[in-house]
Coordinates of C-alpha atoms in Angstrom, one line a residue:
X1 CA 80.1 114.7 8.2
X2 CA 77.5 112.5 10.0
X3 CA 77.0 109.2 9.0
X4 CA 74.2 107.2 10.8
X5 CA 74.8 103.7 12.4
X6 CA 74.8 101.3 8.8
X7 CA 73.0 99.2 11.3
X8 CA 70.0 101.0 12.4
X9 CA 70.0 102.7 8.8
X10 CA 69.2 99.2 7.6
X11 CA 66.6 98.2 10.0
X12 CA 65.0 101.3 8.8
X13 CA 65.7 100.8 4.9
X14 CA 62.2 98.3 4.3
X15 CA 59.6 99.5 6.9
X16 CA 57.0 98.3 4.5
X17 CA 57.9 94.7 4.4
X18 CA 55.6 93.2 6.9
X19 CA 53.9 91.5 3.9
X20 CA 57.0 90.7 1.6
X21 CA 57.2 87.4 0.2
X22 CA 59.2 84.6 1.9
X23 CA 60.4 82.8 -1.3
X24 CA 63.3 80.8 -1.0
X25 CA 65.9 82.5 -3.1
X26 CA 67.8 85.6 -1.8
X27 CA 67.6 87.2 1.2
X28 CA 70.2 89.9 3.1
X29 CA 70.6 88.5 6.5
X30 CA 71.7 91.0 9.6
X31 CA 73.7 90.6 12.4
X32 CA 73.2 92.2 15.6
X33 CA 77.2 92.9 16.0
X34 CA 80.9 91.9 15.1
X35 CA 81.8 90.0 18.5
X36 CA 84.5 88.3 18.5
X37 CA 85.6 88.8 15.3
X38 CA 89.5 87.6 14.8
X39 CA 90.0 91.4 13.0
X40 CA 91.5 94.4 14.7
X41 CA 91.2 97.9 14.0
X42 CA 95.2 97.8 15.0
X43 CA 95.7 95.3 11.7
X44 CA 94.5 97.0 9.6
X45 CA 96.6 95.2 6.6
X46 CA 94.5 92.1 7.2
X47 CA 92.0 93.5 5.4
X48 CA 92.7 96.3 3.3
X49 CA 94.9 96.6 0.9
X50 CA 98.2 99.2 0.9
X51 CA 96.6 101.3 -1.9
X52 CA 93.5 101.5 0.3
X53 CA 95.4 102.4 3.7
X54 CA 97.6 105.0 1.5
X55 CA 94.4 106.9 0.6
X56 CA 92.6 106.9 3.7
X57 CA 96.1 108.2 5.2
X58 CA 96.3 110.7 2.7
X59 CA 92.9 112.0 3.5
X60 CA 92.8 111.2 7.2
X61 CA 90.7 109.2 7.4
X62 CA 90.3 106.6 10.3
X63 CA 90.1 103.3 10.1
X64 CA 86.3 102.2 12.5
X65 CA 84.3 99.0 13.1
X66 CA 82.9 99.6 10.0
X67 CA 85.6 98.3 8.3
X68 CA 86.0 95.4 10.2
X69 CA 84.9 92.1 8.1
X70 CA 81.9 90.2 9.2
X71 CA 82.9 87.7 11.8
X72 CA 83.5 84.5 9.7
X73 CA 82.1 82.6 12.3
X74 CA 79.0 83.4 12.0
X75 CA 79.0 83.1 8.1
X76 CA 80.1 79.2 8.7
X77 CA 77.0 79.4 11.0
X78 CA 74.8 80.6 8.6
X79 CA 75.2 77.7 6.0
X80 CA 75.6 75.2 8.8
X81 CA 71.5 75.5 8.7
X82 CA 71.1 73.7 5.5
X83 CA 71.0 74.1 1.9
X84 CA 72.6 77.6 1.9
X85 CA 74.8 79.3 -0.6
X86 CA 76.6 82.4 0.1
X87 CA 76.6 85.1 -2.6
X88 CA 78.3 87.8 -0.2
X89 CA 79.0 89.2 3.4
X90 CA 78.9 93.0 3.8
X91 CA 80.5 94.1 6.5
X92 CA 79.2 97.9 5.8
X93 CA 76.0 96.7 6.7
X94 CA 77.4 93.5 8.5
X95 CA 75.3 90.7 7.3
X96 CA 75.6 88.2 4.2
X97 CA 73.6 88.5 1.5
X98 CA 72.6 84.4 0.8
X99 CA 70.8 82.1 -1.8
X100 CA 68.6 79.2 -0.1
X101 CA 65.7 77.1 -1.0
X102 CA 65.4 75.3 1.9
X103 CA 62.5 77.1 4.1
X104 CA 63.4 75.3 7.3
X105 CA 67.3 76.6 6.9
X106 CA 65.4 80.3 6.8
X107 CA 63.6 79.4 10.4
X108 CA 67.0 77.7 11.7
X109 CA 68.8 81.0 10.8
X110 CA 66.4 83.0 12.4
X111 CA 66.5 81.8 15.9
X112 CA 70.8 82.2 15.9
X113 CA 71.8 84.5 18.9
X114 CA 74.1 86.8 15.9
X115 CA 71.4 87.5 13.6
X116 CA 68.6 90.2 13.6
X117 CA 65.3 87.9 14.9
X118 CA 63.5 90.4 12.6
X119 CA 65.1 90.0 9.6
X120 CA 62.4 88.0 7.7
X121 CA 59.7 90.8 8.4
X122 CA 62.0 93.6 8.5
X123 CA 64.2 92.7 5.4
X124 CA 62.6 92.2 1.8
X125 CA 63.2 89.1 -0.1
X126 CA 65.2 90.9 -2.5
X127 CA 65.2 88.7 -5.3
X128 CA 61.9 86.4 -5.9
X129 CA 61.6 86.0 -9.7
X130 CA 62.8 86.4 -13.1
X131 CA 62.0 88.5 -15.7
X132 CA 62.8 89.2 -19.7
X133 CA 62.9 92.9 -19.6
X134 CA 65.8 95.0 -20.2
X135 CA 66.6 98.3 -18.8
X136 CA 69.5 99.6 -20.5
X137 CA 68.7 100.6 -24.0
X138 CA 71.3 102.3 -26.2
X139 CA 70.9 104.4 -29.0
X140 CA 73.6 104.3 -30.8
X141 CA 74.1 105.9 -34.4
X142 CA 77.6 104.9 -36.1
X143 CA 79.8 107.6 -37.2
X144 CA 82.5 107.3 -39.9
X145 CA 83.4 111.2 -39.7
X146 CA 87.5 112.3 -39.8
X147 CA 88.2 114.5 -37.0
X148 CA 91.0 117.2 -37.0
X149 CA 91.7 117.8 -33.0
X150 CA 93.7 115.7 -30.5
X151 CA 90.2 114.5 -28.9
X152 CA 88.3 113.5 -31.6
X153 CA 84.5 113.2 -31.8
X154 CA 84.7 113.9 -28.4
X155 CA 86.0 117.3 -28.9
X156 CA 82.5 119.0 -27.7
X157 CA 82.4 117.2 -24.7
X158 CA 85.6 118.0 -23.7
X159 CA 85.5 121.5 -24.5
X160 CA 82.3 122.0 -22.6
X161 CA 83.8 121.0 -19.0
X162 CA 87.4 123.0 -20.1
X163 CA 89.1 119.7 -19.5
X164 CA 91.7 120.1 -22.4
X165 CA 94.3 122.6 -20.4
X166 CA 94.5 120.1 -17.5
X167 CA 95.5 117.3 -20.6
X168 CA 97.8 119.5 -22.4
X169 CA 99.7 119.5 -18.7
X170 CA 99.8 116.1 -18.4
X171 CA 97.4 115.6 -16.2
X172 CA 94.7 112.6 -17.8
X173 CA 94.1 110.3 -14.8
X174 CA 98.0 109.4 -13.9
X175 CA 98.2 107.2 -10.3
X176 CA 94.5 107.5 -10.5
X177 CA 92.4 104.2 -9.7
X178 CA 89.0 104.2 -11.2
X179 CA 86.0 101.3 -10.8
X180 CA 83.5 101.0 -12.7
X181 CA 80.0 99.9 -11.5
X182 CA 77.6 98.7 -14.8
X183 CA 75.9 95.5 -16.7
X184 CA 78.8 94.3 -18.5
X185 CA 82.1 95.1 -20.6
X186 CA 81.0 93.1 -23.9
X187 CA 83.9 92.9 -25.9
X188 CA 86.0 95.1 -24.5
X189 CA 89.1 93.1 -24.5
X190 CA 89.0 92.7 -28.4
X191 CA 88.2 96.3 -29.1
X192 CA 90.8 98.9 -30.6
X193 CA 90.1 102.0 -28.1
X194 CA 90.4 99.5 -25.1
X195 CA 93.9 97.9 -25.9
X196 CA 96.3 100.6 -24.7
X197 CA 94.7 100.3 -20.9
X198 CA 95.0 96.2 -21.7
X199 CA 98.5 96.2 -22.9
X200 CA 99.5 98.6 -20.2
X201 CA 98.2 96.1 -17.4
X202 CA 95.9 99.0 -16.3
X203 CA 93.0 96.7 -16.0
X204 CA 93.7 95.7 -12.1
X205 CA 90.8 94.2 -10.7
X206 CA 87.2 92.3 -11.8
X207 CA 84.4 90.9 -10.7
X208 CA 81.1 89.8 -11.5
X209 CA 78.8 89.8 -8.2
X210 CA 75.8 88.7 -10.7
X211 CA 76.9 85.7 -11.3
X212 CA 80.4 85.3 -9.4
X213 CA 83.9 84.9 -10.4
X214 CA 86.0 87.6 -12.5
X215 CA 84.4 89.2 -15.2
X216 CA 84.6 87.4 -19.1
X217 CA 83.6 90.3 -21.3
X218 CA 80.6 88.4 -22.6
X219 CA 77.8 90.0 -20.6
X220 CA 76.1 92.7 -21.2
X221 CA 77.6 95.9 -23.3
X222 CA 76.8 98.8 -21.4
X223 CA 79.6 99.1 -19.7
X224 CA 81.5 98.6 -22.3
X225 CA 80.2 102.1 -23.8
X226 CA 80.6 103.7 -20.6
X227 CA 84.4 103.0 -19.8
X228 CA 85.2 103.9 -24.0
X229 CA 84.3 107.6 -22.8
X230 CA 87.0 107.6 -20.0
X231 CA 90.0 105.4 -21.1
X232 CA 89.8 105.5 -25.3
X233 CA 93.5 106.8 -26.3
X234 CA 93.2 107.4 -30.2
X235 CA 94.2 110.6 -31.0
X236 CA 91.9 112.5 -34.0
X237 CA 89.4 109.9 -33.6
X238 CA 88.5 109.3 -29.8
X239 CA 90.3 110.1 -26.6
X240 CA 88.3 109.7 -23.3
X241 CA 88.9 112.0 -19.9
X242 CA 90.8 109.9 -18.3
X243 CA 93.3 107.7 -20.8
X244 CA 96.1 106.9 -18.2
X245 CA 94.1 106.1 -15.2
X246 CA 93.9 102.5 -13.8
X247 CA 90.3 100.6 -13.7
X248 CA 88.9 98.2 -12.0
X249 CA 85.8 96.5 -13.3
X250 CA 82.3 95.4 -11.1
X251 CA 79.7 94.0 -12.8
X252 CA 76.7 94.5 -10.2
X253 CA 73.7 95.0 -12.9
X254 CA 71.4 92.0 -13.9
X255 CA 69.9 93.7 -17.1
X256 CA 67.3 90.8 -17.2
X257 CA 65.4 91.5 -13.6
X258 CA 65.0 94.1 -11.5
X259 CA 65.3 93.8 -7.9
X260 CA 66.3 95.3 -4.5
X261 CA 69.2 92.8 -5.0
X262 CA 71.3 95.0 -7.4
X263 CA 71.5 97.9 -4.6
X264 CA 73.3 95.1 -3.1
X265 CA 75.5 94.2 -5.2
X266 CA 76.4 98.1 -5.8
X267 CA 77.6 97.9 -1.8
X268 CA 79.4 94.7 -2.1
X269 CA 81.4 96.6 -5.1
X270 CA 82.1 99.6 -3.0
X271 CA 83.2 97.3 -0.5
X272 CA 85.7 95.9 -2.9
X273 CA 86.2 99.3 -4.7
X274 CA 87.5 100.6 -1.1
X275 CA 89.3 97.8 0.1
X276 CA 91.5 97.3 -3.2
X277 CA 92.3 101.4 -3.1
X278 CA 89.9 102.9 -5.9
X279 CA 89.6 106.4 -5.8
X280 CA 86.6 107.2 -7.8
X281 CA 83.6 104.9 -8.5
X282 CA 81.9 106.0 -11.6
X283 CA 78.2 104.2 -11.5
X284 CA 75.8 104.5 -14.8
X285 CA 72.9 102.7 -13.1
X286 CA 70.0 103.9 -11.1
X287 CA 67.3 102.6 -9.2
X288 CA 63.4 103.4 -8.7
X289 CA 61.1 101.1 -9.8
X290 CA 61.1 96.7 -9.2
X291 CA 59.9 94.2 -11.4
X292 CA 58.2 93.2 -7.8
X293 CA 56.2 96.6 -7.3
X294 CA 56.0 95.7 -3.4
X295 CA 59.8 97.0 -3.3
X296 CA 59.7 99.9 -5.4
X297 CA 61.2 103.3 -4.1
X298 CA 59.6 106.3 -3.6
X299 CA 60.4 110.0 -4.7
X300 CA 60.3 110.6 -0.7
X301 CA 62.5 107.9 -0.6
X302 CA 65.5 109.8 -2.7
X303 CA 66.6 111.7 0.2
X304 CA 70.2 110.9 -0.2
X305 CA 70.5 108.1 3.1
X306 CA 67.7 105.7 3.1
X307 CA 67.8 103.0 -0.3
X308 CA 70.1 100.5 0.3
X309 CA 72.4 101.9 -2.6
X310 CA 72.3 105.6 -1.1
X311 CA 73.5 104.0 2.2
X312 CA 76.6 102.6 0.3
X313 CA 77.3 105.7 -1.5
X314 CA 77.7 107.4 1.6
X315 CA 79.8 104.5 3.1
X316 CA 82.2 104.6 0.0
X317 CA 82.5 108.8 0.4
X318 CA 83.5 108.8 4.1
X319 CA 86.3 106.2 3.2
X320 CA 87.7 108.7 0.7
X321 CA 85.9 107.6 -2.5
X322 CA 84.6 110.2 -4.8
X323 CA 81.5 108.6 -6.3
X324 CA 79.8 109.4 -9.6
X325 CA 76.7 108.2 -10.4
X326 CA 74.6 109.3 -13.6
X327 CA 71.0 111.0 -12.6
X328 CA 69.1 108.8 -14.7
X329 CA 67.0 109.0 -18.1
X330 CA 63.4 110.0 -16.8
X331 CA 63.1 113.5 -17.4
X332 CA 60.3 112.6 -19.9
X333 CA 58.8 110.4 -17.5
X334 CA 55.8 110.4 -15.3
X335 CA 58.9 109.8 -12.3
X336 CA 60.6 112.6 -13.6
X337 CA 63.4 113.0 -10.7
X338 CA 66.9 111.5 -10.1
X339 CA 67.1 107.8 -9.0
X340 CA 69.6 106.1 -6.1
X341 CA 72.2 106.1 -5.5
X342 CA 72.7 109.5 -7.5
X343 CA 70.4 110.6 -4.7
X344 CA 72.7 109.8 -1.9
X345 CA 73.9 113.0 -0.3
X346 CA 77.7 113.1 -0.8
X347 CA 77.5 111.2 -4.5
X348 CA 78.3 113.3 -7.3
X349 CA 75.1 113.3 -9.7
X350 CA 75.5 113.9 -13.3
X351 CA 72.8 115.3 -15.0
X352 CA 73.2 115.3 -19.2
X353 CA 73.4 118.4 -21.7
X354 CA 73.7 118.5 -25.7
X355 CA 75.9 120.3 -27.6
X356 CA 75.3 123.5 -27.0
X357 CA 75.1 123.2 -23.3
X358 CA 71.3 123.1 -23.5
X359 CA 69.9 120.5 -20.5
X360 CA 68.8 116.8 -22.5
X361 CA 65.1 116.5 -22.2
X362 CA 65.3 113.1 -21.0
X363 CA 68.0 114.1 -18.2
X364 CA 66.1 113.2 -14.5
X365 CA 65.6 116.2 -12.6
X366 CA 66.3 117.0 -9.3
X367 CA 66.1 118.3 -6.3
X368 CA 66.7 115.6 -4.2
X369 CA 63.7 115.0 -1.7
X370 CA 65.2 116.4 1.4
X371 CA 65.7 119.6 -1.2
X372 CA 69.7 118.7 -1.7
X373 CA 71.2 120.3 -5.2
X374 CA 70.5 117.7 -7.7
X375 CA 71.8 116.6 -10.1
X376 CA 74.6 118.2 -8.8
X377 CA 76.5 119.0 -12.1
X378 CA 75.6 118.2 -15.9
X379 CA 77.9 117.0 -18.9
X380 CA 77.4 116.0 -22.4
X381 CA 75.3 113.1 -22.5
X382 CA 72.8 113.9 -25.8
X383 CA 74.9 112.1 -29.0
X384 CA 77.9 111.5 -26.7
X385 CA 80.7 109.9 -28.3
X386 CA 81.7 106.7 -27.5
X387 CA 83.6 103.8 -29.2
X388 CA 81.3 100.4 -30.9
X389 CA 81.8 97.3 -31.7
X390 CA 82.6 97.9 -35.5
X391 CA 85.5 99.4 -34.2
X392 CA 85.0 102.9 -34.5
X393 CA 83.5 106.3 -32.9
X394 CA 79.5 105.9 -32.7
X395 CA 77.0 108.6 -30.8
X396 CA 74.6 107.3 -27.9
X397 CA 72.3 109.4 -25.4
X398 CA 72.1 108.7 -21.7
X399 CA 73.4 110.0 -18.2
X400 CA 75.0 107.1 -18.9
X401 CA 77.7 109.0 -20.5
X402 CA 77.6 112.1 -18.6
X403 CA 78.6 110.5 -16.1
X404 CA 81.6 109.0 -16.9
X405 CA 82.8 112.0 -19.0
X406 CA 82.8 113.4 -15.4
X407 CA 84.4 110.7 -13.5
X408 CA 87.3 111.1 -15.7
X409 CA 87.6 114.4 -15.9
X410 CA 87.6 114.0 -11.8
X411 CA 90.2 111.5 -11.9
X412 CA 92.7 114.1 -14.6
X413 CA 91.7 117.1 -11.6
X414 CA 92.7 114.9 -8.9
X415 CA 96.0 113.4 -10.4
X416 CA 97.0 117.4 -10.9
X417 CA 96.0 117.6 -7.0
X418 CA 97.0 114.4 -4.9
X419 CA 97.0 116.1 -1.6
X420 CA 93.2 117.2 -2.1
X421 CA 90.5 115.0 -0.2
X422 CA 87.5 113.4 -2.3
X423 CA 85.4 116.0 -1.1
X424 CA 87.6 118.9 -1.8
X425 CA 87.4 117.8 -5.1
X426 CA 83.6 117.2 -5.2
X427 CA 83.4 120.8 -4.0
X428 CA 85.8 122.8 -6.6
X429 CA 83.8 120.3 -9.4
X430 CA 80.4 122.5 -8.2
X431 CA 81.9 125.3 -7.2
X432 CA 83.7 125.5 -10.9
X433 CA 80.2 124.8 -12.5
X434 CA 77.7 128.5 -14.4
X435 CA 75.0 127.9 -12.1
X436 CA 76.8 127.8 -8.4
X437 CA 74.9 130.7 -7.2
X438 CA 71.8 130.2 -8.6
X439 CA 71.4 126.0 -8.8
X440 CA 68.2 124.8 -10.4
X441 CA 66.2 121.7 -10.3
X442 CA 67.1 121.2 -14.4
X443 CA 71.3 121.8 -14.4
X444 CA 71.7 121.5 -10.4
X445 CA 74.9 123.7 -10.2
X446 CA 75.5 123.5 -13.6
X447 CA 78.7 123.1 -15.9
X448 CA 81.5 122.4 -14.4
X449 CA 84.2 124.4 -15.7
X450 CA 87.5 121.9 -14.8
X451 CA 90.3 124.6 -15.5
X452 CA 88.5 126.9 -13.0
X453 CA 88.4 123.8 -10.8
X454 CA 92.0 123.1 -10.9
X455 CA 92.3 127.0 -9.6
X456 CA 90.3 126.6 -7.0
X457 CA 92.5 124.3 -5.6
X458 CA 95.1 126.1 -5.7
X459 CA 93.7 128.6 -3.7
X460 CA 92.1 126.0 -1.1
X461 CA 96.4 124.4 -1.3
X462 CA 97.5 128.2 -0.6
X463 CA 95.2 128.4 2.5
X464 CA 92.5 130.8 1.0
X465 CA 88.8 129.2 2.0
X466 CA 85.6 130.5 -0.4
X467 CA 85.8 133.9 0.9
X468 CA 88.4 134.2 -0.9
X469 CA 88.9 135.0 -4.9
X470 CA 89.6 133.0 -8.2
X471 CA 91.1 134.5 -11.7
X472 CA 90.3 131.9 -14.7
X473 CA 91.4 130.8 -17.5
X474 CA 94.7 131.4 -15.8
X475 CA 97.2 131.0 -17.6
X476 CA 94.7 132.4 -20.3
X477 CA 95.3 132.5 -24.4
X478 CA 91.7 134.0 -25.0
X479 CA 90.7 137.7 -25.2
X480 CA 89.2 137.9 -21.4
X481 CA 90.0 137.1 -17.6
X482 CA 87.1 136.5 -15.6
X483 CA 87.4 137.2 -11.7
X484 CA 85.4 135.4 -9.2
X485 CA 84.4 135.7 -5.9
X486 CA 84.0 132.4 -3.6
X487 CA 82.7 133.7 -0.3
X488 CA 79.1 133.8 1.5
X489 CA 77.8 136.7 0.3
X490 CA 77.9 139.0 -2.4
X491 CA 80.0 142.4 -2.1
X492 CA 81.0 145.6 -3.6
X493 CA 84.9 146.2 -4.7
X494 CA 87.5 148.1 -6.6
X495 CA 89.4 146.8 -8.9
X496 CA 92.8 147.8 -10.6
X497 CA 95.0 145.6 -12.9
X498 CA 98.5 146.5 -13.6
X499 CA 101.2 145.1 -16.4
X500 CA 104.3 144.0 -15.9
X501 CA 106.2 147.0 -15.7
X502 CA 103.7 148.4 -13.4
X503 CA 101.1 150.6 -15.7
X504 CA 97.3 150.4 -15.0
X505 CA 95.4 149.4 -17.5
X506 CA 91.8 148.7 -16.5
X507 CA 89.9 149.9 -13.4
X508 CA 86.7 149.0 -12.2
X509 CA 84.1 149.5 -9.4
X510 CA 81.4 147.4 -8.3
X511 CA 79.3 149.3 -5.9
X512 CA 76.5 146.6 -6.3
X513 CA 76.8 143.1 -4.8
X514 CA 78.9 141.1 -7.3
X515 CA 79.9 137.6 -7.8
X516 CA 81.7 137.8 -11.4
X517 CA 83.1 140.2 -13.4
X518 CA 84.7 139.2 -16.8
X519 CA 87.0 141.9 -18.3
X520 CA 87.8 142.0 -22.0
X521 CA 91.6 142.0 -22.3
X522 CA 92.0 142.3 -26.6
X523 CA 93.4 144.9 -28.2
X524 CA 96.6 146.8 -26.0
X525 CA 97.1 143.7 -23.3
X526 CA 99.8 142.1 -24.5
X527 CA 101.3 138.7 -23.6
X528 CA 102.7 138.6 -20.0
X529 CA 102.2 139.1 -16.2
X530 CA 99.4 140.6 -15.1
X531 CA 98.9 141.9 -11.1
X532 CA 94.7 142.1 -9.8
X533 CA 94.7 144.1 -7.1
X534 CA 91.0 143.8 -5.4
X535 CA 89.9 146.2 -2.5
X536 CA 87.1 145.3 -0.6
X537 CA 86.5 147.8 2.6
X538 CA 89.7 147.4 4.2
X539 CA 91.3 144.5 2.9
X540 CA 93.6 144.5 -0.4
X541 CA 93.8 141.0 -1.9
X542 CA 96.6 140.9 -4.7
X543 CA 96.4 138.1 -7.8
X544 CA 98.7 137.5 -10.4
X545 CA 97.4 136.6 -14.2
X546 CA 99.0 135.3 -17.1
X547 CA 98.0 136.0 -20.9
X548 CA 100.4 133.6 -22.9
X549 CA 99.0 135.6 -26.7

């Protein structure tokens, strides 16, 4: 995996900002290097936490300069030159992202040896007014309904993305650390499907990089919505895809403005979310257009590494971060197409379905403008069920939710498969989903299917790569098995399947390419072992099934 000097990526990210305002409010300020910095690469500890070192170990994954924390130095620098407030350093893109009204502190920082003489021309002021507009709108419709399964109202949504075998295992987010990027957690800690994760000290880390400080539950209640679909715990009326995780909460949305500072913030959360040891992100925000038109993105733009937030999505993935971001709500618009960082080529992007699987009108599309597979899957997100504030189960559209519905249903795969990376799990997420061999602009690669998904790691644990084969649902209840094949091209085959005392009961022969055959197993296949045997030319490939009635 390549990823592009965070450096030169930003001196690139605002071409277009010869004529960008100078006001004296927020600006992201870059340094040329880390120099003398008092942190090593060999101390790691200093500044990264155990969790974090523990998954970068697990996945192998270096630690580089990169990680290294902006030399403090040249922050005390920085608001030596006057009236200056920091709001952040980011030592992904190493520079500080600062607050100022004093003009002549701008020039004074401009002319230090540290920082990028450029910056003023090449860097956007990235927050120069306020606005009363809101972008997240909710539709939510209360619902007083009795449910009779384990998962509630969100039964559907389960059942679409086969998550319920991995929970009837066990498996529901266990050891897994999830942060959540939004507007605001309004009222979450007085709600009923939120005081399990409280009582259980589950709730690890927050902060608010709007505003600073720790996070009060009295902002905005987006977030609020979003995290009831991952961590509610109330059997018949509401249980989320990831009950038993951990969470950590970021607050990185200003829902009154919108500005380039908010791609930001995202980074400074990733920043956090890696060095604290979170293990998926789950992000229900998306950027395109700026109350300040002069910053807006471009559709040429979402090619997956050049917004700001792109940039950081990336960053967060090659640290070991599986990040899940919704593909936004414009499907109806004249924009039409995904938004950043949903855009960013190794983020999971989550377009939205209804009930019947059938893609939302209002889901973004894709592909991605470098032609990447986007969105790359799709989950319920048309009257999703979520938990309100009247205490009970209430139905809201959006990516929004399709999103997390994934990200938690990532964190139960990966708790049933610790030893995988974040991008094995990424890639048996798509290559689970209907559509994988035929991806389209509308459902990317489609449905994820999480049982298969929990195969396909198996296989990938057992040393077989994608040329080799998967059997699911497997262990099976239902009437069929389907078998399918993983590799680069399609082929012909035989196929024989034998019971446990050795009798054949089905043959078949694909002479045609083939990707999937399901065979009907009702009527005289009893409960019990199954043996596959698949010839293909001269290799023999044996797989054992499991019908349990």
């Amino acid at each position: 995996m390549k990823i592009k000097s965070s450096l030169v990526l930003i001196g690139m990210l605002f071409s277009a900002a010869l004529q960008a305002q100078i006001a004296p409010e927020k600006y992201f300020v870059p340094f040329t290097n880390k120099t003398n910095t008092p942190f090593e690469i060999s101390n790691p500890s200093d500044f990264l936490s155990h969790a974090a070192l523990l998954r970068r170990a697990r996945q192998n994954i270096p630690i580089t300069e990169q990680d290294l924390p902006v030399n403090p130095e040249y922050i005390t620098q920085i608001l030596a030159q006057g009236d200056v407030k920091l709001l952040y350093p980011l030592k992904w893109f190493n520079g500080v992202v600062i607050e100022t009204t004093d003009s002549s502190a701008l020039d004074k920082i401009e002319g230090l040896p540290f920082v990028n003489p450029d910056f003023r021309r090449s860097f956007k002021n990235i927050q120069n007014r306020s606005s009363t507009s809101s972008k997240l709108q909710l539709e939510v419709q209360q619902s007083n309904a009795l449910y009779q399964t384990d998962f509630g109202a969100a039964q559907k949504q389960t059942d679409l993305i086969h998550l319920t075998p991995l929970h009837q295992q066990n498996y529901r987010g266990d050891e897994m650390h999830i942060g959540i990027f939004d507007s605001g957690f309004q009222g979450a800690d007085t709600l009923l499907a939120f005081e399990k994760v409280f009582r259980e000290q589950r709730v690890l880390e927050t902060f608010d990089l709007v505003d600073g400080g720790s996070i009060a539950y009295d902002a905005h209640s987006h977030g609020m919505y979003v995290w009831s679909c991952m961590v509610s715990d109330l059997p018949f009326l509401l249980v989320g895809t990831a009950p038993d995780a951990d969470y950590s909460l970021f607050r990185t949305e200003d829902v009154a403005t919108e500005y380039i500072i908010e791609e930001f913030n995202w980074v400074a959360a990733a920043e956090k979310a890696d060095s604290l040891g979170v293990d998926i992100i789950n992000t229900s925000l998306g950027y395109t257009e700026f109350d300040d038109s002069t910053m807006n993105h471009t559709y040429e733009d979402m090619d997956g590494n050049s917004t700001p937030a792109a940039v950081g999505a990336n960053m967060a993935a090659s640290k070991g971060i599986l990040v899940v971001v919704s593909a936004g709500n414009s499907g109806n618009s004249p924009w039409r197409y995904i938004s950043t960082p949903s855009d960013a080529d190794h983020a999971l992007c989550v377009g939205a379905v209804d009930d019947s699987g059938q893609i939302a009108n209002f889901s973004s599309r894709g592909f991605s403008a470098d032609g990447d597979v986007k969105p790359n899957v799709v989950a319920h997100g048309q009257f999703s069920a979520v938990w309100n504030y009247g205490n009970e189960v209430a139905n809201v559209n959006g990516t929004s939710f399709s999103s997390p519905i994934t990200a938690g249903a990532a964190a139960s795969l990966w708790s049933a498969n610790r030893d995988m990376t974040n991008f094995q799990i990424k890639s048996a997420i798509e290559r689970s989903a209907h559509l994988y061999e035929n991806p389209n602009e509308d459902y990317g690669y489609g449905l994820p299917d999480f049982e298969k998904a929990h195969l396909i790691l198996q296989d990938v644990r057992n040393g077989f790569q994608q040329d080799e084969w998967v059997i699911y649902p497997n262990p099976s209840v239902y009437s069929n098995l389907t078998l399918g094949y993983l590799g680069q091209e399609n082929i012909a085959l035989e196929l024989e399947v034998f019971n446990s005392v050795g009798q054949l009961v089905r043959t078949i022969k694909k002479e045609t390419a083939f990707r999937q055959i399901r065979i009907n197993t009702s009527g005289n296949w009893p409960p019990g072992n199954y043996v596959v045997v698949i010839r293909t030319g001269d290799q023999t490939v044996y797989k054992k099934w499991i019908k349990l009635r």
